[in-house]
Structures are given as C-alpha cells and as structure tokens.
CSV table of N, CA, C and O in Angstrom, one decimal:
chain,number,residue,atom,x,y,z
A,12,MET,N,274.9,-53.4,176.9
A,12,MET,CA,273.8,-52.8,177.7
A,12,MET,C,273.3,-51.6,176.9
A,12,MET,O,274.0,-50.8,176.5
A,13,GLU,N,272.0,-51.5,176.9
A,13,GLU,CA,271.3,-50.4,176.1
A,13,GLU,C,271.2,-49.2,177.0
A,13,GLU,O,270.8,-49.3,178.2
A,14,GLN,N,271.6,-48.0,176.5
A,14,GLN,CA,271.5,-46.8,177.2
A,14,GLN,C,270.2,-46.2,177.1
A,14,GLN,O,269.6,-46.1,176.0
A,15,VAL,N,269.6,-45.7,178.2
A,15,VAL,CA,268.3,-45.1,178.2
A,15,VAL,C,268.4,-43.6,178.0
A,15,VAL,O,269.1,-43.0,178.7
A,16,LEU,N,267.7,-43.1,177.0
A,16,LEU,CA,267.7,-41.7,176.8
A,16,LEU,C,266.8,-41.0,177.7
A,16,LEU,O,265.6,-41.3,177.7
A,17,GLN,N,267.3,-40.1,178.5
A,17,GLN,CA,266.4,-39.4,179.5
A,17,GLN,C,266.2,-37.9,178.9
A,17,GLN,O,267.1,-37.1,178.8
A,18,LEU,N,264.9,-37.7,178.6
A,18,LEU,CA,264.5,-36.4,178.1
A,18,LEU,C,264.4,-35.4,179.2
A,18,LEU,O,264.0,-35.8,180.3
A,19,PRO,N,264.6,-34.1,179.0
A,19,PRO,CA,264.5,-33.1,180.0
A,19,PRO,C,263.0,-33.0,180.4
A,19,PRO,O,262.1,-33.1,179.6
A,20,HIS,N,262.8,-32.7,181.7
A,20,HIS,CA,261.4,-32.5,182.2
A,20,HIS,C,261.2,-31.0,182.3
A,20,HIS,O,262.0,-30.3,182.9
A,21,LYS,N,260.2,-30.5,181.7
A,21,LYS,CA,259.9,-29.1,181.6
A,21,LYS,C,258.6,-28.7,182.4
A,21,LYS,O,257.6,-29.4,182.3
A,22,ARG,N,258.7,-27.7,183.2
A,22,ARG,CA,257.6,-27.2,184.0
A,22,ARG,C,257.4,-25.7,183.9
A,22,ARG,O,258.4,-25.0,184.0
A,23,VAL,N,256.2,-25.3,183.6
A,23,VAL,CA,255.9,-23.9,183.4
A,23,VAL,C,255.0,-23.5,184.5
A,23,VAL,O,254.0,-24.1,184.8
A,24,SER,N,255.4,-22.4,185.3
A,24,SER,CA,254.6,-21.8,186.3
A,24,SER,C,254.3,-20.4,186.1
A,24,SER,O,255.2,-19.7,185.5
A,25,TYR,N,253.2,-19.9,186.6
A,25,TYR,CA,252.8,-18.5,186.4
A,25,TYR,C,252.6,-17.8,187.8
A,25,TYR,O,252.0,-18.4,188.7
A,26,PHE,N,253.2,-16.6,187.9
A,26,PHE,CA,253.1,-15.9,189.2
A,26,PHE,C,252.7,-14.5,189.1
A,26,PHE,O,253.0,-13.8,188.1
A,27,PHE,N,252.0,-14.0,190.1
A,27,PHE,CA,251.7,-12.6,190.3
A,27,PHE,C,252.2,-12.2,191.6
A,27,PHE,O,252.0,-12.8,192.7
A,28,LEU,N,253.1,-11.2,191.6
A,28,LEU,CA,253.7,-10.7,192.9
A,28,LEU,C,253.3,-9.2,193.0
A,28,LEU,O,253.2,-8.5,192.1
A,29,LYS,N,252.9,-8.9,194.2
A,29,LYS,CA,252.5,-7.5,194.5
A,29,LYS,C,253.0,-7.1,195.9
A,29,LYS,O,253.1,-8.0,196.8
A,30,SER,N,253.4,-5.9,196.1
A,30,SER,CA,253.8,-5.4,197.4
A,30,SER,C,253.4,-4.0,197.6
A,30,SER,O,253.2,-3.2,196.7
A,31,LYS,N,253.3,-3.6,198.9
A,31,LYS,CA,252.9,-2.3,199.3
A,31,LYS,C,253.8,-1.9,200.5
A,31,LYS,O,253.9,-2.7,201.4
A,32,ASP,N,254.4,-0.7,200.5
A,32,ASP,CA,255.2,-0.3,201.6
A,32,ASP,C,255.0,1.2,201.9
A,32,ASP,O,254.8,1.9,200.9
A,33,VAL,N,255.0,1.6,203.1
A,33,VAL,CA,254.9,3.0,203.5
A,33,VAL,C,256.3,3.4,204.0
A,33,VAL,O,256.9,2.7,204.8
A,34,HIS,N,256.7,4.6,203.6
A,34,HIS,CA,258.0,5.1,204.1
A,34,HIS,C,257.9,6.6,204.2
A,34,HIS,O,257.1,7.3,203.6
A,35,VAL,N,258.7,7.2,205.1
A,35,VAL,CA,258.8,8.6,205.3
A,35,VAL,C,260.1,9.1,204.8
A,35,VAL,O,261.2,8.5,205.0
A,36,GLU,N,260.0,10.2,204.0
A,36,GLU,CA,261.2,10.8,203.4
A,36,GLU,C,261.1,12.3,203.5
A,36,GLU,O,260.1,12.9,203.1
A,37,GLU,N,262.0,12.9,204.2
A,37,GLU,CA,262.1,14.3,204.5
A,37,GLU,C,260.8,14.8,205.0
A,37,GLU,O,260.2,15.9,204.6
A,38,GLY,N,260.2,14.1,206.0
A,38,GLY,CA,259.0,14.5,206.6
A,38,GLY,C,257.7,14.2,205.9
A,38,GLY,O,256.6,14.4,206.4
A,39,ASN,N,257.8,13.7,204.6
A,39,ASN,CA,256.6,13.3,203.9
A,39,ASN,C,256.4,11.8,203.9
A,39,ASN,O,257.4,11.1,203.7
A,40,THR,N,255.2,11.4,204.0
A,40,THR,CA,254.9,9.9,203.9
A,40,THR,C,254.4,9.5,202.6
A,40,THR,O,253.6,10.1,202.0
A,41,TYR,N,255.0,8.4,202.1
A,41,TYR,CA,254.8,7.9,200.7
A,41,TYR,C,254.3,6.4,200.8
A,41,TYR,O,254.8,5.7,201.7
A,42,ILE,N,253.6,6.0,199.8
A,42,ILE,CA,253.2,4.6,199.6
A,42,ILE,C,253.9,4.2,198.3
A,42,ILE,O,253.7,4.9,197.3
A,43,THR,N,254.6,3.1,198.4
A,43,THR,CA,255.2,2.5,197.1
A,43,THR,C,254.5,1.2,196.9
A,43,THR,O,254.5,0.3,197.8
A,44,CYS,N,254.0,1.0,195.7
A,44,CYS,CA,253.4,-0.2,195.3
A,44,CYS,C,254.2,-0.8,194.1
A,44,CYS,O,254.7,-0.1,193.3
A,45,PHE,N,254.3,-2.1,194.1
A,45,PHE,CA,255.0,-2.8,193.1
A,45,PHE,C,254.2,-4.1,192.7
A,45,PHE,O,253.6,-4.7,193.6
A,46,ALA,N,254.1,-4.3,191.4
A,46,ALA,CA,253.4,-5.5,190.9
A,46,ALA,C,254.2,-6.1,189.7
A,46,ALA,O,254.7,-5.3,188.9
A,47,ARG,N,254.1,-7.4,189.6
A,47,ARG,CA,254.8,-8.1,188.5
A,47,ARG,C,254.1,-9.4,188.1
A,47,ARG,O,253.7,-10.1,189.0
A,48,LEU,N,254.0,-9.6,186.8
A,48,LEU,CA,253.5,-10.9,186.3
A,48,LEU,C,254.7,-11.6,185.6
A,48,LEU,O,255.3,-11.0,184.7
A,49,THR,N,255.0,-12.8,186.1
A,49,THR,CA,256.1,-13.6,185.5
A,49,THR,C,255.7,-15.0,185.1
A,49,THR,O,254.7,-15.6,185.7
A,50,ARG,N,256.4,-15.5,184.2
A,50,ARG,CA,256.3,-17.0,183.8
A,50,ARG,C,257.6,-17.6,184.1
A,50,ARG,O,258.7,-17.0,183.7
A,51,GLU,N,257.6,-18.7,184.8
A,51,GLU,CA,258.9,-19.4,185.2
A,51,GLU,C,258.9,-20.7,184.4
A,51,GLU,O,258.0,-21.5,184.6
A,52,VAL,N,259.9,-20.9,183.6
A,52,VAL,CA,260.1,-22.2,182.9
A,52,VAL,C,261.3,-22.9,183.5
A,52,VAL,O,262.4,-22.4,183.5
A,53,SER,N,261.0,-24.0,184.1
A,53,SER,CA,262.0,-24.8,184.8
A,53,SER,C,262.3,-26.1,183.9
A,53,SER,O,261.3,-26.8,183.6
A,54,ILE,N,263.5,-26.4,183.6
A,54,ILE,CA,263.9,-27.5,182.9
A,54,ILE,C,264.8,-28.4,183.7
A,54,ILE,O,265.9,-27.9,184.2
A,55,GLU,N,264.4,-29.6,184.0
A,55,GLU,CA,265.3,-30.5,184.8
A,55,GLU,C,265.9,-31.6,183.9
A,55,GLU,O,265.1,-32.3,183.1
A,56,LYS,N,267.2,-31.7,183.9
A,56,LYS,CA,267.9,-32.7,183.1
A,56,LYS,C,269.1,-33.2,183.8
A,56,LYS,O,269.8,-32.3,184.4
A,57,ASP,N,269.2,-34.5,183.9
A,57,ASP,CA,270.3,-35.1,184.6
A,57,ASP,C,270.5,-34.6,186.1
A,57,ASP,O,271.5,-34.4,186.6
A,58,GLY,N,269.3,-34.4,186.7
A,58,GLY,CA,269.3,-34.1,188.1
A,58,GLY,C,269.5,-32.6,188.4
A,58,GLY,O,269.5,-32.1,189.6
A,59,GLU,N,269.8,-31.8,187.4
A,59,GLU,CA,270.0,-30.3,187.6
A,59,GLU,C,268.8,-29.6,187.0
A,59,GLU,O,268.2,-29.9,186.0
A,60,GLU,N,268.4,-28.5,187.8
A,60,GLU,CA,267.2,-27.7,187.4
A,60,GLU,C,267.7,-26.3,187.0
A,60,GLU,O,268.5,-25.7,187.7
A,61,ASN,N,267.2,-25.9,185.8
A,61,ASN,CA,267.6,-24.5,185.3
A,61,ASN,C,266.2,-23.8,185.2
A,61,ASN,O,265.3,-24.3,184.5
A,62,THR,N,266.1,-22.6,185.8
A,62,THR,CA,264.8,-21.9,185.7
A,62,THR,C,265.1,-20.6,185.0
A,62,THR,O,266.0,-19.8,185.4
A,63,GLN,N,264.2,-20.3,184.0
A,63,GLN,CA,264.2,-19.0,183.4
A,63,GLN,C,263.0,-18.2,183.8
A,63,GLN,O,261.9,-18.7,183.7
A,64,ILE,N,263.2,-17.0,184.2
A,64,ILE,CA,262.1,-16.1,184.6
A,64,ILE,C,261.8,-15.1,183.6
A,64,ILE,O,262.7,-14.3,183.2
A,65,GLN,N,260.6,-15.1,183.0
A,65,GLN,CA,260.2,-14.1,182.0
A,65,GLN,C,259.2,-13.2,182.5
A,65,GLN,O,258.1,-13.6,183.0
A,66,THR,N,259.6,-11.9,182.6
A,66,THR,CA,258.6,-10.9,183.1
A,66,THR,C,257.8,-10.4,181.9
A,66,THR,O,258.3,-9.9,180.9
A,67,PHE,N,256.5,-10.5,182.1
A,67,PHE,CA,255.5,-10.0,181.1
A,67,PHE,C,255.1,-8.6,181.4
A,67,PHE,O,254.8,-7.8,180.4
A,68,TRP,N,255.0,-8.2,182.6
A,68,TRP,CA,254.5,-6.9,183.0
A,68,TRP,C,255.1,-6.6,184.4
A,68,TRP,O,255.1,-7.4,185.3
A,69,VAL,N,255.5,-5.3,184.6
A,69,VAL,CA,255.9,-4.8,185.9
A,69,VAL,C,255.6,-3.4,186.0
A,69,VAL,O,255.5,-2.6,185.1
A,70,ASP,N,255.2,-3.0,187.3
A,70,ASP,CA,254.8,-1.6,187.5
A,70,ASP,C,255.2,-1.2,188.9
A,70,ASP,O,255.0,-2.0,189.9
A,71,ILE,N,255.8,0.0,189.0
A,71,ILE,CA,256.1,0.6,190.3
A,71,ILE,C,255.4,1.9,190.4
A,71,ILE,O,255.5,2.7,189.5
A,72,ASN,N,254.7,2.1,191.5
A,72,ASN,CA,254.0,3.4,191.6
A,72,ASN,C,254.2,3.9,193.0
A,72,ASN,O,254.1,3.2,194.0
A,73,GLU,N,254.6,5.2,193.1
A,73,GLU,CA,254.8,5.8,194.4
A,73,GLU,C,253.9,7.1,194.4
A,73,GLU,O,253.9,7.9,193.5
A,74,LEU,N,253.2,7.3,195.5
A,74,LEU,CA,252.3,8.4,195.7
A,74,LEU,C,252.3,8.9,197.2
A,74,LEU,O,252.7,8.1,198.0
A,75,GLN,N,252.0,10.1,197.4
A,75,GLN,CA,251.9,10.6,198.7
A,75,GLN,C,250.8,9.9,199.5
A,75,GLN,O,249.7,9.6,198.9
A,76,PHE,N,251.0,9.6,200.7
A,76,PHE,CA,250.0,8.9,201.5
A,76,PHE,C,248.7,9.5,201.5
A,76,PHE,O,247.7,8.8,201.3
A,77,ASP,N,248.6,10.8,201.7
A,77,ASP,CA,247.3,11.4,201.7
A,77,ASP,C,246.6,11.5,200.4
A,77,ASP,O,245.4,11.8,200.3
A,78,GLN,N,247.3,11.2,199.3
A,78,GLN,CA,246.6,11.2,198.0
A,78,GLN,C,246.2,9.8,197.6
A,78,GLN,O,245.5,9.6,196.6
A,79,ALA,N,246.5,8.8,198.4
A,79,ALA,CA,246.1,7.4,198.1
A,79,ALA,C,244.7,7.2,198.6
A,79,ALA,O,244.2,7.8,199.5
A,80,SER,N,244.1,6.2,197.9
A,80,SER,CA,242.7,5.9,198.3
A,80,SER,C,242.7,5.2,199.7
A,80,SER,O,243.7,4.7,200.1
A,81,LYS,N,241.6,5.3,200.4
A,81,LYS,CA,241.5,4.7,201.7
A,81,LYS,C,241.8,3.2,201.7
A,81,LYS,O,242.5,2.6,202.5
A,82,LYS,N,241.3,2.5,200.6
A,82,LYS,CA,241.5,1.1,200.4
A,82,LYS,C,243.0,0.8,200.3
A,82,LYS,O,243.5,-0.2,200.9
A,83,LEU,N,243.7,1.6,199.5
A,83,LEU,CA,245.2,1.4,199.4
A,83,LEU,C,245.9,1.6,200.7
A,83,LEU,O,246.8,0.9,201.1
A,84,ARG,N,245.5,2.7,201.4
A,84,ARG,CA,246.2,3.0,202.7
A,84,ARG,C,246.1,1.9,203.7
A,84,ARG,O,246.9,1.7,204.5
A,85,GLU,N,244.9,1.2,203.6
A,85,GLU,CA,244.6,0.2,204.6
A,85,GLU,C,245.2,-1.2,204.3
A,85,GLU,O,245.2,-2.1,205.1
A,86,LEU,N,245.7,-1.4,203.1
A,86,LEU,CA,246.4,-2.6,202.7
A,86,LEU,C,247.6,-2.8,203.6
A,86,LEU,O,248.3,-1.8,204.0
A,87,PRO,N,247.9,-4.1,204.0
A,87,PRO,CA,249.1,-4.3,204.9
A,87,PRO,C,250.4,-4.0,204.1
A,87,PRO,O,250.5,-4.1,202.9
A,88,ASN,N,251.4,-3.6,204.9
A,88,ASN,CA,252.7,-3.4,204.3
A,88,ASN,C,253.4,-4.8,204.2
A,88,ASN,O,254.0,-5.3,205.1
A,89,CYS,N,253.3,-5.4,203.0
A,89,CYS,CA,253.9,-6.7,202.8
A,89,CYS,C,254.0,-7.0,201.3
A,89,CYS,O,253.5,-6.3,200.5
A,90,MET,N,254.5,-8.2,201.1
A,90,MET,CA,254.7,-8.7,199.7
A,90,MET,C,253.8,-10.0,199.6
A,90,MET,O,253.9,-10.8,200.5
A,91,HIS,N,253.1,-10.1,198.6
A,91,HIS,CA,252.3,-11.3,198.3
A,91,HIS,C,252.8,-11.9,197.0
A,91,HIS,O,253.0,-11.2,196.0
A,92,ARG,N,252.9,-13.2,197.0
A,92,ARG,CA,253.3,-13.9,195.8
A,92,ARG,C,252.2,-15.0,195.5
A,92,ARG,O,252.0,-15.9,196.4
A,93,TYR,N,251.6,-15.0,194.4
A,93,TYR,CA,250.5,-16.0,194.1
A,93,TYR,C,251.0,-16.8,192.9
A,93,TYR,O,251.4,-16.3,191.9
A,94,GLU,N,250.8,-18.1,193.0
A,94,GLU,CA,251.0,-19.0,191.9
A,94,GLU,C,249.6,-19.2,191.3
A,94,GLU,O,248.7,-19.6,191.9
A,95,ILE,N,249.5,-18.8,190.0
A,95,ILE,CA,248.2,-18.7,189.3
A,95,ILE,C,248.2,-19.6,188.1
A,95,ILE,O,249.3,-20.1,187.6
A,96,THR,N,247.0,-19.9,187.6
A,96,THR,CA,246.9,-20.7,186.4
A,96,THR,C,247.3,-19.9,185.1
A,96,THR,O,247.3,-18.6,185.2
A,97,LYS,N,247.5,-20.5,184.1
A,97,LYS,CA,247.8,-19.8,182.8
A,97,LYS,C,246.7,-18.9,182.4
A,97,LYS,O,246.9,-17.8,181.9
A,98,GLU,N,245.5,-19.4,182.6
A,98,GLU,CA,244.3,-18.6,182.2
A,98,GLU,C,244.2,-17.3,183.0
A,98,GLU,O,243.9,-16.2,182.5
A,99,VAL,N,244.3,-17.5,184.3
A,99,VAL,CA,244.3,-16.3,185.2
A,99,VAL,C,245.4,-15.3,184.9
A,99,VAL,O,245.2,-14.1,184.8
A,100,PHE,N,246.6,-15.9,184.6
A,100,PHE,CA,247.7,-15.1,184.2
A,100,PHE,C,247.4,-14.2,183.0
A,100,PHE,O,247.7,-13.0,183.0
A,101,TYR,N,246.9,-14.8,181.9
A,101,TYR,CA,246.6,-14.1,180.7
A,101,TYR,C,245.5,-13.0,180.9
A,101,TYR,O,245.5,-12.0,180.3
A,102,ASN,N,244.5,-13.4,181.7
A,102,ASN,CA,243.5,-12.4,182.1
A,102,ASN,C,244.1,-11.2,182.8
A,102,ASN,O,243.7,-10.1,182.6
A,103,MET,N,244.9,-11.5,183.8
A,103,MET,CA,245.6,-10.4,184.5
A,103,MET,C,246.5,-9.5,183.6
A,103,MET,O,246.6,-8.3,183.8
A,104,TYR,N,247.1,-10.2,182.7
A,104,TYR,CA,248.0,-9.5,181.7
A,104,TYR,C,247.1,-8.5,180.9
A,104,TYR,O,247.6,-7.4,180.6
A,105,GLN,N,246.0,-9.0,180.4
A,105,GLN,CA,245.1,-8.1,179.7
A,105,GLN,C,244.6,-6.9,180.5
A,105,GLN,O,244.6,-5.8,180.1
A,106,LEU,N,244.3,-7.2,181.8
A,106,LEU,CA,243.9,-6.1,182.7
A,106,LEU,C,245.0,-5.1,182.9
A,106,LEU,O,244.8,-3.9,183.0
A,107,SER,N,246.3,-5.6,183.0
A,107,SER,CA,247.4,-4.7,183.2
A,107,SER,C,247.6,-3.7,182.0
A,107,SER,O,248.1,-2.6,182.2
A,108,LYS,N,247.1,-4.0,180.9
A,108,LYS,CA,247.2,-3.1,179.7
A,108,LYS,C,246.1,-2.0,179.8
A,108,LYS,O,246.3,-0.9,179.4
A,109,ARG,N,245.0,-2.4,180.4
A,109,ARG,CA,243.8,-1.4,180.4
A,109,ARG,C,243.8,-0.6,181.7
A,109,ARG,O,243.6,0.6,181.6
A,110,CYS,N,244.0,-1.2,182.9
A,110,CYS,CA,244.0,-0.4,184.1
A,110,CYS,C,244.9,-1.1,185.1
A,110,CYS,O,244.5,-1.8,186.0
A,111,PRO,N,246.2,-0.8,185.0
A,111,PRO,CA,247.2,-1.5,185.9
A,111,PRO,C,247.0,-1.2,187.3
A,111,PRO,O,247.3,-2.0,188.2
A,112,GLU,N,246.5,0.0,187.7
A,112,GLU,CA,246.4,0.4,189.1
A,112,GLU,C,245.4,-0.6,189.8
A,112,GLU,O,245.5,-0.7,191.0
A,113,GLU,N,244.5,-1.2,189.1
A,113,GLU,CA,243.6,-2.2,189.7
A,113,GLU,C,244.3,-3.4,190.2
A,113,GLU,O,243.8,-4.1,191.2
A,114,LEU,N,245.4,-3.8,189.6
A,114,LEU,CA,246.1,-5.0,190.0
A,114,LEU,C,246.7,-5.0,191.4
A,114,LEU,O,246.9,-6.0,192.1
A,115,TYR,N,246.9,-3.8,192.0
A,115,TYR,CA,247.5,-3.7,193.3
A,115,TYR,C,246.4,-4.1,194.4
A,115,TYR,O,246.8,-4.5,195.5
A,116,GLN,N,245.2,-4.1,194.0
A,116,GLN,CA,244.1,-4.5,195.0
A,116,GLN,C,243.5,-5.8,194.7
A,116,GLN,O,242.6,-6.2,195.4
A,117,VAL,N,244.0,-6.5,193.7
A,117,VAL,CA,243.4,-7.8,193.3
A,117,VAL,C,244.0,-8.9,194.1
A,117,VAL,O,245.2,-9.0,194.4
A,118,ILE,N,243.2,-9.9,194.5
A,118,ILE,CA,243.6,-11.1,195.0
A,118,ILE,C,243.2,-12.2,194.0
A,118,ILE,O,242.0,-12.5,194.0
A,119,PRO,N,244.1,-12.7,193.2
A,119,PRO,CA,243.6,-13.6,192.1
A,119,PRO,C,243.3,-15.0,192.6
A,119,PRO,O,243.7,-15.4,193.7
A,120,TYR,N,242.5,-15.6,191.8
A,120,TYR,CA,242.2,-17.1,192.1
A,120,TYR,C,243.6,-17.7,191.9
A,120,TYR,O,244.3,-17.5,190.9
A,121,HIS,N,244.1,-18.5,192.9
A,121,HIS,CA,245.4,-19.0,192.8
A,121,HIS,C,245.5,-20.4,193.4
A,121,HIS,O,244.7,-20.9,194.1
A,122,LYS,N,246.6,-21.1,193.0
A,122,LYS,CA,246.9,-22.4,193.5
A,122,LYS,C,247.5,-22.4,194.9
A,122,LYS,O,247.1,-23.2,195.7
A,123,LYS,N,248.4,-21.5,195.1
A,123,LYS,CA,249.0,-21.3,196.4
A,123,LYS,C,249.6,-19.9,196.5
A,123,LYS,O,249.8,-19.3,195.5
A,124,SER,N,249.8,-19.5,197.7
A,124,SER,CA,250.4,-18.1,197.9
A,124,SER,C,251.3,-18.1,199.1
A,124,SER,O,251.2,-18.9,200.0
A,125,THR,N,252.2,-17.1,199.1
A,125,THR,CA,253.0,-16.8,200.2
A,125,THR,C,252.9,-15.3,200.5
A,125,THR,O,252.6,-14.5,199.6
A,126,SER,N,253.1,-14.9,201.8
A,126,SER,CA,253.0,-13.5,202.2
A,126,SER,C,254.1,-13.2,203.2
A,126,SER,O,254.4,-14.1,204.0
A,127,GLU,N,254.7,-12.1,203.0
A,127,GLU,CA,255.8,-11.7,203.9
A,127,GLU,C,255.7,-10.3,204.3
A,127,GLU,O,255.6,-9.4,203.5
A,128,LYS,N,255.5,-10.0,205.6
A,128,LYS,CA,255.3,-8.6,206.1
A,128,LYS,C,256.6,-7.9,206.2
A,128,LYS,O,257.6,-8.5,206.5
A,129,PHE,N,256.5,-6.6,205.9
A,129,PHE,CA,257.7,-5.8,206.0
A,129,PHE,C,257.9,-5.3,207.4
A,129,PHE,O,256.9,-5.0,208.1
A,130,ILE,N,259.1,-5.2,207.9
A,130,ILE,CA,259.4,-4.7,209.2
A,130,ILE,C,259.4,-3.2,209.2
A,130,ILE,O,260.1,-2.6,208.3
A,131,ASN,N,258.6,-2.6,210.0
A,131,ASN,CA,258.6,-1.1,210.1
A,131,ASN,C,259.6,-0.5,211.1
A,131,ASN,O,259.9,-1.1,212.1
C-alpha cells in the first residue's frame, strides 16, 4: 500500500489589538492605552496545530486623565482585537513608526473583530 505524504498546512493571520482603561491611583485618575500589531503563523500537521505569534510593534502609554484629549477620554474602557489584511497590517505598521499615538483611535478596515469591556 502506498503511503500518502501529508504536507503541513500553513495559515498566516494579521491582528491589531488595542485597549484603553481608566484607573485611580493615590487619588489621581489615569488612562492607560495599549496597542499591538502581530502576525500569527499557524502550522497544522498530523492534526496538531502550532501557532507562533510575532509582535511587530507594541506601545503602552499612560497619562493623567485631565491631560488626555476629549476623544481619548470618551473611548470605552475595553479591549478590541481586529483581524486585518496583510496590506492593512503593513500600512498600520508604517503609521506606528510616524505617529503611534494615532493608532489608539483607529478602527481599521478588518475581516472580523472582537471586543471585551473591562469591569470597573
């Protein structure tokens, strides 16, 4: 009987994750913003899937609530995860080099997204 060679199946996905949270520390109110661009490479072989996550850019920014823009203060306290195309990913990566603070307020063109509100 001839044995069939099964080649691994490779899938590459691109993601943009951003979150905003407000917290009080020693009587002062702060906003913490987090954003990350990742590429996930999943390889499936013999029924097992192995995923490698490659971070291309990450940024954490904390500022006092009263120093934040009105637009940033009004964003919901939550985490958004967007699955984006390779082209959108690389455009956002270029933007992250020039003006990373803009990415906190971007809603990219995406294939699908999830959102999770933080409990206050």
